[in-house]
Amino acid sequence: MNVLWIFAHPEPRSLSGALRDEGLRALRELGHDTRLSDLYAMRWNPVVDGKDFRHDGEQRLIVGTSSQRAYTEGTLSEDIRAEQEKLAWADALIVQFPLWWYGMPAILKGWFDRVFVKGFAYGVTGPDGRTLRYGDGALSGKRAMVVLTAGAPEDSMGPRGINGDLGQLLFPLQHGTLWYSGMSVLPPHVVYGADRLSPDAYRARADELRQRLRTLPTTEPLPFRRQNGGDYDERLVLRPELLPGRSGLAVHYV
Ligand SMILES: Cc1cc2nc3c(=O)[nH]c(=O)nc-3n(C[C@H](O)[C@H](O)[C@H](O)COP(=O)(O)O)c2cc1C
């Protein structure tokens, strides 16, 4: 497989940096081709800017629509096009980051904001005119997996844990971004208690990561519901006969 590894940590000598090196080595030993986007090392610009989309000066720049035109006309800025080319090449995407304030570092959010533009990552329609998203779409056929380190211990990120349920914290990324654009999202690899890891615990977590990468091509994806699979009505609301009386993010898993 062709694997693109997105790395969003400022310090290569961190726990995250060590896991990245382990992971990339394991992938190469398994015979995969790898490419790396090390966002801090690349000095990635995370801020959407009018200069991203060259236009004739008469149109007002509205990111959603102008970016689609820019994409199809090939006028996106060079750094965005380079990342899109890597994504187009990839069969699988690894998104690695430390959990910061319940979410991803801003530099990584800005990678998605600028690279996942309309016409490239979303906003495509099928032959019947329906918009393809949530399980179908521009990036379908690709696999994606989050590799995360978090300071919190595992139980405190469970369903009743004070640090918030992990599946819910990752919902915007895993469901709202990766699944939205059509990718199959594998269960995340999470290193909990990441600020207090003993050398033995580090070796165990690194072994687990290698094992997860070994099964990257075959692991069963998270069972998110497909938008166009019949579970949602025409308003994109889950049909009342499915999980009656239940609401919240968990209803979007089969
Ligand atoms: C700005 C900042 C915000 C953080 N927010 C969280 C958080 O919301 N939840 C959590 O479990 N850990 C949080 N942490 C802890 C980091 O997730 C942890 O230090 C990191 O994953 C350890 O990996 P590293 O040594 O590679 O940085 C935060 C750390 C920083 C620096």
Short mmCIF file of C-alpha atoms and ligand atoms in Angstrom, two decimals:
data_model
loop_
_atom_site.label_atom_id
_atom_site.label_comp_id
_atom_site.label_asym_id
_atom_site.label_seq_id
_atom_site.Cartn_x
_atom_site.Cartn_y
_atom_site.Cartn_z
CA MET A 1 0.00 0.00 0.00
CA ASN A 2 0.96 3.64 -0.35
CA VAL A 3 0.75 5.18 3.11
CA LEU A 4 0.80 8.92 3.81
CA TRP A 5 1.69 9.76 7.42
CA ILE A 6 0.61 13.18 8.68
CA PHE A 7 2.59 14.16 11.79
CA ALA A 8 1.63 17.17 13.90
CA HIS A 9 4.05 17.54 16.80
CA PRO A 10 6.63 20.31 17.17
CA GLU A 11 9.31 18.14 18.79
CA PRO A 12 10.84 15.18 16.95
CA ARG A 13 12.43 13.88 20.20
CA SER A 14 9.02 13.53 21.88
CA LEU A 15 7.06 10.38 22.58
CA SER A 16 5.04 11.21 19.47
CA GLY A 17 8.23 11.52 17.43
CA ALA A 18 9.46 8.14 18.65
CA LEU A 19 6.15 6.48 17.77
CA ARG A 20 6.20 8.06 14.33
CA ASP A 21 9.70 6.70 13.66
CA GLU A 22 8.65 3.23 14.89
CA GLY A 23 5.53 3.35 12.75
CA LEU A 24 7.23 4.43 9.54
CA ARG A 25 9.97 1.82 10.02
CA ALA A 26 7.35 -0.90 10.58
CA LEU A 27 5.43 0.11 7.46
CA ARG A 28 8.58 -0.01 5.33
CA GLU A 29 9.54 -3.41 6.75
CA LEU A 30 6.07 -4.62 5.80
CA GLY A 31 6.79 -3.59 2.22
CA HIS A 32 4.58 -0.50 2.08
CA ASP A 33 5.64 2.73 0.39
CA THR A 34 5.51 5.67 2.76
CA ARG A 35 5.49 9.44 2.55
CA LEU A 36 5.55 11.83 5.48
CA SER A 37 4.08 15.28 5.97
CA ASP A 38 5.79 16.57 9.13
CA LEU A 39 3.74 19.71 9.50
CA TYR A 40 5.92 21.67 11.95
CA ALA A 41 9.14 20.70 10.16
CA MET A 42 7.53 21.81 6.87
CA ARG A 43 6.43 25.06 8.54
CA TRP A 44 2.97 24.30 7.21
CA ASN A 45 0.80 27.40 7.03
CA PRO A 46 -2.50 26.47 8.72
CA VAL A 47 -4.35 29.69 7.91
CA VAL A 48 -6.76 29.82 4.99
CA ASP A 49 -5.81 32.84 2.97
CA GLY A 50 -7.11 34.61 -0.11
CA LYS A 51 -3.77 33.83 -1.76
CA ASP A 52 -4.62 30.11 -1.63
CA PHE A 53 -7.05 30.60 -4.49
CA ARG A 54 -5.93 32.86 -7.29
CA HIS A 55 -8.86 34.60 -8.90
CA ASP A 56 -9.48 37.39 -11.33
CA GLY A 57 -10.04 40.09 -8.72
CA GLU A 58 -13.64 40.68 -9.67
CA GLN A 59 -15.12 37.79 -7.75
CA ARG A 60 -15.42 38.01 -4.01
CA LEU A 61 -13.56 35.12 -2.47
CA ILE A 62 -15.86 32.67 -0.75
CA VAL A 63 -13.78 29.72 0.28
CA GLY A 64 -16.42 27.06 -0.29
CA THR A 65 -17.29 27.86 -3.86
CA SER A 66 -14.15 29.59 -5.06
CA SER A 67 -11.98 26.74 -3.89
CA GLN A 68 -13.94 24.30 -5.99
CA ARG A 69 -13.38 26.47 -9.02
CA ALA A 70 -9.72 26.90 -8.06
CA TYR A 71 -9.34 23.15 -7.69
CA THR A 72 -10.86 22.31 -11.04
CA GLU A 73 -8.90 25.07 -12.75
CA GLY A 74 -5.68 24.02 -11.06
CA THR A 75 -5.02 27.39 -9.45
CA LEU A 76 -4.63 26.33 -5.84
CA SER A 77 -1.42 27.41 -4.16
CA GLU A 78 1.60 25.16 -4.50
CA ASP A 79 1.73 23.86 -0.91
CA ILE A 80 -1.93 22.74 -1.03
CA ARG A 81 -1.47 21.02 -4.38
CA ALA A 82 1.58 19.15 -3.07
CA GLU A 83 -0.46 17.74 -0.18
CA GLN A 84 -3.35 16.83 -2.45
CA GLU A 85 -0.95 15.02 -4.76
CA LYS A 86 0.31 12.97 -1.78
CA LEU A 87 -3.25 12.17 -0.75
CA ALA A 88 -4.21 11.15 -4.26
CA TRP A 89 -1.19 8.80 -4.25
CA ALA A 90 -2.08 7.29 -0.86
CA ASP A 91 -4.16 4.18 -0.23
CA ALA A 92 -4.04 4.87 3.49
CA LEU A 93 -3.67 7.97 5.63
CA ILE A 94 -2.23 7.99 9.16
CA VAL A 95 -3.09 11.11 11.16
CA GLN A 96 -0.86 11.39 14.22
CA PHE A 97 -1.08 14.07 16.89
CA PRO A 98 -1.02 14.68 20.64
CA LEU A 99 -4.44 15.53 22.08
CA TRP A 100 -4.40 19.24 22.91
CA TRP A 101 -7.41 20.75 24.61
CA TYR A 102 -9.68 17.92 23.52
CA GLY A 103 -8.69 18.26 19.91
CA MET A 104 -5.93 18.35 17.36
CA PRO A 105 -3.13 20.94 17.29
CA ALA A 106 -4.15 23.99 15.26
CA ILE A 107 -1.53 23.29 12.60
CA LEU A 108 -3.27 19.99 11.82
CA LYS A 109 -6.73 21.54 11.77
CA GLY A 110 -5.30 24.03 9.29
CA TRP A 111 -3.97 21.20 7.15
CA PHE A 112 -7.51 19.86 6.79
CA ASP A 113 -8.97 23.34 6.32
CA ARG A 114 -6.64 24.13 3.45
CA VAL A 115 -6.12 20.72 1.80
CA PHE A 116 -9.63 19.24 2.03
CA VAL A 117 -11.25 21.74 -0.30
CA LYS A 118 -14.42 21.40 -2.26
CA GLY A 119 -14.00 19.42 -5.44
CA PHE A 120 -11.04 17.55 -3.98
CA ALA A 121 -12.28 16.13 -0.67
CA TYR A 122 -15.99 16.87 -0.81
CA GLY A 123 -18.72 18.39 -2.94
CA VAL A 124 -18.78 15.69 -5.59
CA THR A 125 -22.01 14.22 -6.88
CA GLY A 126 -22.91 10.75 -8.05
CA PRO A 127 -24.53 9.80 -11.38
CA ASP A 128 -27.99 10.32 -9.84
CA GLY A 129 -27.09 13.86 -8.79
CA ARG A 130 -26.91 13.08 -5.09
CA THR A 131 -24.03 14.54 -3.13
CA LEU A 132 -21.59 11.87 -2.13
CA ARG A 133 -20.50 12.13 1.48
CA TYR A 134 -20.36 10.11 4.70
CA GLY A 135 -19.01 6.84 3.39
CA ASP A 136 -19.06 7.74 -0.30
CA GLY A 137 -17.23 10.55 -1.96
CA ALA A 138 -14.09 11.99 -3.35
CA LEU A 139 -11.69 10.03 -1.15
CA SER A 140 -13.57 6.74 -0.98
CA GLY A 141 -11.48 3.60 -1.28
CA LYS A 142 -8.82 5.03 1.02
CA ARG A 143 -8.30 3.95 4.61
CA ALA A 144 -7.54 6.34 7.47
CA MET A 145 -6.34 5.78 11.01
CA VAL A 146 -5.71 8.19 13.87
CA VAL A 147 -2.62 7.66 16.03
CA LEU A 148 -3.07 9.64 19.21
CA THR A 149 -1.22 10.30 22.45
CA ALA A 150 -3.24 11.68 25.37
CA GLY A 151 -2.22 12.66 28.88
CA ALA A 152 -5.41 11.27 30.40
CA PRO A 153 -5.62 7.68 31.65
CA GLU A 154 -7.78 5.28 29.66
CA ASP A 155 -10.74 4.95 32.04
CA SER A 156 -11.11 8.71 32.28
CA MET A 157 -11.68 8.80 28.49
CA GLY A 158 -14.36 6.11 28.57
CA PRO A 159 -18.14 6.65 28.28
CA ARG A 160 -18.47 8.11 31.82
CA GLY A 161 -14.95 9.46 32.19
CA ILE A 162 -14.39 13.10 33.09
CA ASN A 163 -12.08 13.68 30.13
CA GLY A 164 -14.81 12.90 27.63
CA ASP A 165 -15.50 9.74 25.66
CA LEU A 166 -12.71 9.23 23.12
CA GLY A 167 -15.09 8.29 20.30
CA GLN A 168 -16.97 11.55 20.86
CA LEU A 169 -13.82 13.67 21.07
CA LEU A 170 -12.63 12.23 17.78
CA PHE A 171 -16.05 12.46 16.11
CA PRO A 172 -15.33 15.74 14.28
CA LEU A 173 -12.21 14.26 12.73
CA GLN A 174 -13.20 10.63 12.25
CA HIS A 175 -16.83 11.13 11.24
CA GLY A 176 -17.05 14.78 10.22
CA THR A 177 -13.91 14.86 8.11
CA LEU A 178 -12.48 11.45 7.20
CA TRP A 179 -15.76 9.52 6.84
CA TYR A 180 -17.45 12.61 5.38
CA SER A 181 -14.96 12.63 2.53
CA GLY A 182 -15.54 8.92 1.91
CA MET A 183 -12.62 7.26 3.66
CA SER A 184 -12.95 4.06 5.69
CA VAL A 185 -11.93 4.99 9.21
CA LEU A 186 -10.14 2.36 11.26
CA PRO A 187 -10.32 2.32 15.07
CA PRO A 188 -7.72 4.77 16.42
CA HIS A 189 -4.48 3.71 18.04
CA VAL A 190 -4.35 5.58 21.35
CA VAL A 191 -1.55 5.88 23.89
CA TYR A 192 -3.22 6.95 27.12
CA GLY A 193 -1.35 8.30 30.15
CA ALA A 194 1.24 9.52 27.67
CA ASP A 195 2.97 11.89 30.10
CA ARG A 196 3.90 9.12 32.54
CA LEU A 197 4.96 6.22 30.35
CA SER A 198 7.62 3.87 31.77
CA PRO A 199 10.16 2.37 29.33
CA ASP A 200 8.30 -0.97 29.55
CA ALA A 201 4.98 0.69 28.86
CA TYR A 202 6.54 2.53 25.90
CA ARG A 203 7.77 -0.74 24.41
CA ALA A 204 4.32 -2.28 24.85
CA ARG A 205 2.61 0.69 23.17
CA ALA A 206 5.12 0.67 20.32
CA ASP A 207 4.50 -3.08 19.85
CA GLU A 208 0.76 -2.44 19.71
CA LEU A 209 1.30 0.25 17.09
CA ARG A 210 3.38 -2.11 14.96
CA GLN A 211 0.62 -4.72 15.25
CA ARG A 212 -2.00 -2.18 14.18
CA LEU A 213 0.10 -1.25 11.16
CA ARG A 214 0.52 -4.91 10.26
CA THR A 215 -3.27 -5.19 9.94
CA LEU A 216 -3.74 -1.78 8.29
CA PRO A 217 -5.02 -3.31 5.02
CA THR A 218 -7.48 -5.70 6.73
CA THR A 219 -8.75 -4.12 9.96
CA GLU A 220 -12.53 -3.70 10.05
CA PRO A 221 -13.41 0.03 9.86
CA LEU A 222 -15.56 1.81 12.44
CA PRO A 223 -19.20 1.00 11.65
CA PHE A 224 -20.38 4.51 10.76
CA ARG A 225 -23.69 4.67 8.94
CA ARG A 226 -23.59 5.66 5.26
CA GLN A 227 -25.51 8.76 4.31
CA ASN A 228 -26.89 7.13 1.18
CA GLY A 229 -27.36 3.68 2.67
CA GLY A 230 -31.03 4.09 3.59
CA ASP A 231 -30.68 4.84 7.31
CA TYR A 232 -31.39 8.56 6.93
CA ASP A 233 -34.47 10.30 5.59
CA GLU A 234 -34.44 13.07 2.98
CA ARG A 235 -33.63 15.63 5.72
CA LEU A 236 -30.58 13.51 6.65
CA VAL A 237 -32.16 12.57 9.97
CA LEU A 238 -31.83 9.02 11.25
CA ARG A 239 -35.08 7.17 10.56
CA PRO A 240 -37.28 6.93 13.66
CA GLU A 241 -37.45 3.14 13.59
CA LEU A 242 -33.68 2.94 14.06
CA LEU A 243 -32.59 3.23 17.72
CA PRO A 244 -35.95 4.79 18.71
CA GLY A 245 -35.73 7.39 21.45
CA ARG A 246 -31.95 7.59 21.27
CA SER A 247 -30.00 10.63 20.14
CA GLY A 248 -26.46 11.98 20.26
CA LEU A 249 -23.36 11.10 18.32
CA ALA A 250 -23.51 7.37 19.09
CA VAL A 251 -26.59 6.87 16.90
CA HIS A 252 -24.44 7.32 13.82
CA TYR A 253 -22.71 4.00 14.43
CA VAL A 254 -24.52 0.91 13.13
C1 LIG B 1 -1.57 22.44 25.08
C2 LIG B 1 -1.83 21.06 25.62
C3 LIG B 1 -3.12 20.63 25.76
C4 LIG B 1 -3.40 19.33 26.22
N1 LIG B 1 -4.69 18.91 26.32
C5 LIG B 1 -4.95 17.62 26.67
C6 LIG B 1 -6.30 17.13 26.70
O1 LIG B 1 -7.25 17.83 26.38
N2 LIG B 1 -6.51 15.84 27.07
C7 LIG B 1 -5.47 15.02 27.40
O2 LIG B 1 -5.71 13.84 27.71
N3 LIG B 1 -4.18 15.44 27.36
C8 LIG B 1 -3.90 16.72 27.01
N4 LIG B 1 -2.60 17.17 26.95
C9 LIG B 1 -1.50 16.21 27.21
C10 LIG B 1 -0.90 15.71 25.90
O3 LIG B 1 -1.86 14.98 25.16
C11 LIG B 1 0.32 14.86 26.17
O4 LIG B 1 1.26 15.67 26.84
C12 LIG B 1 0.95 14.33 24.89
O5 LIG B 1 0.05 13.52 24.19
C13 LIG B 1 2.18 13.49 25.23
O6 LIG B 1 2.85 13.14 24.04
P1 LIG B 1 4.19 13.92 23.60
O7 LIG B 1 5.19 13.68 24.72
O8 LIG B 1 4.61 13.29 22.32
O9 LIG B 1 3.87 15.37 23.48
C14 LIG B 1 -2.32 18.48 26.55
C15 LIG B 1 -0.99 18.94 26.41
C16 LIG B 1 -0.76 20.21 25.96
C17 LIG B 1 0.69 20.68 25.81
#
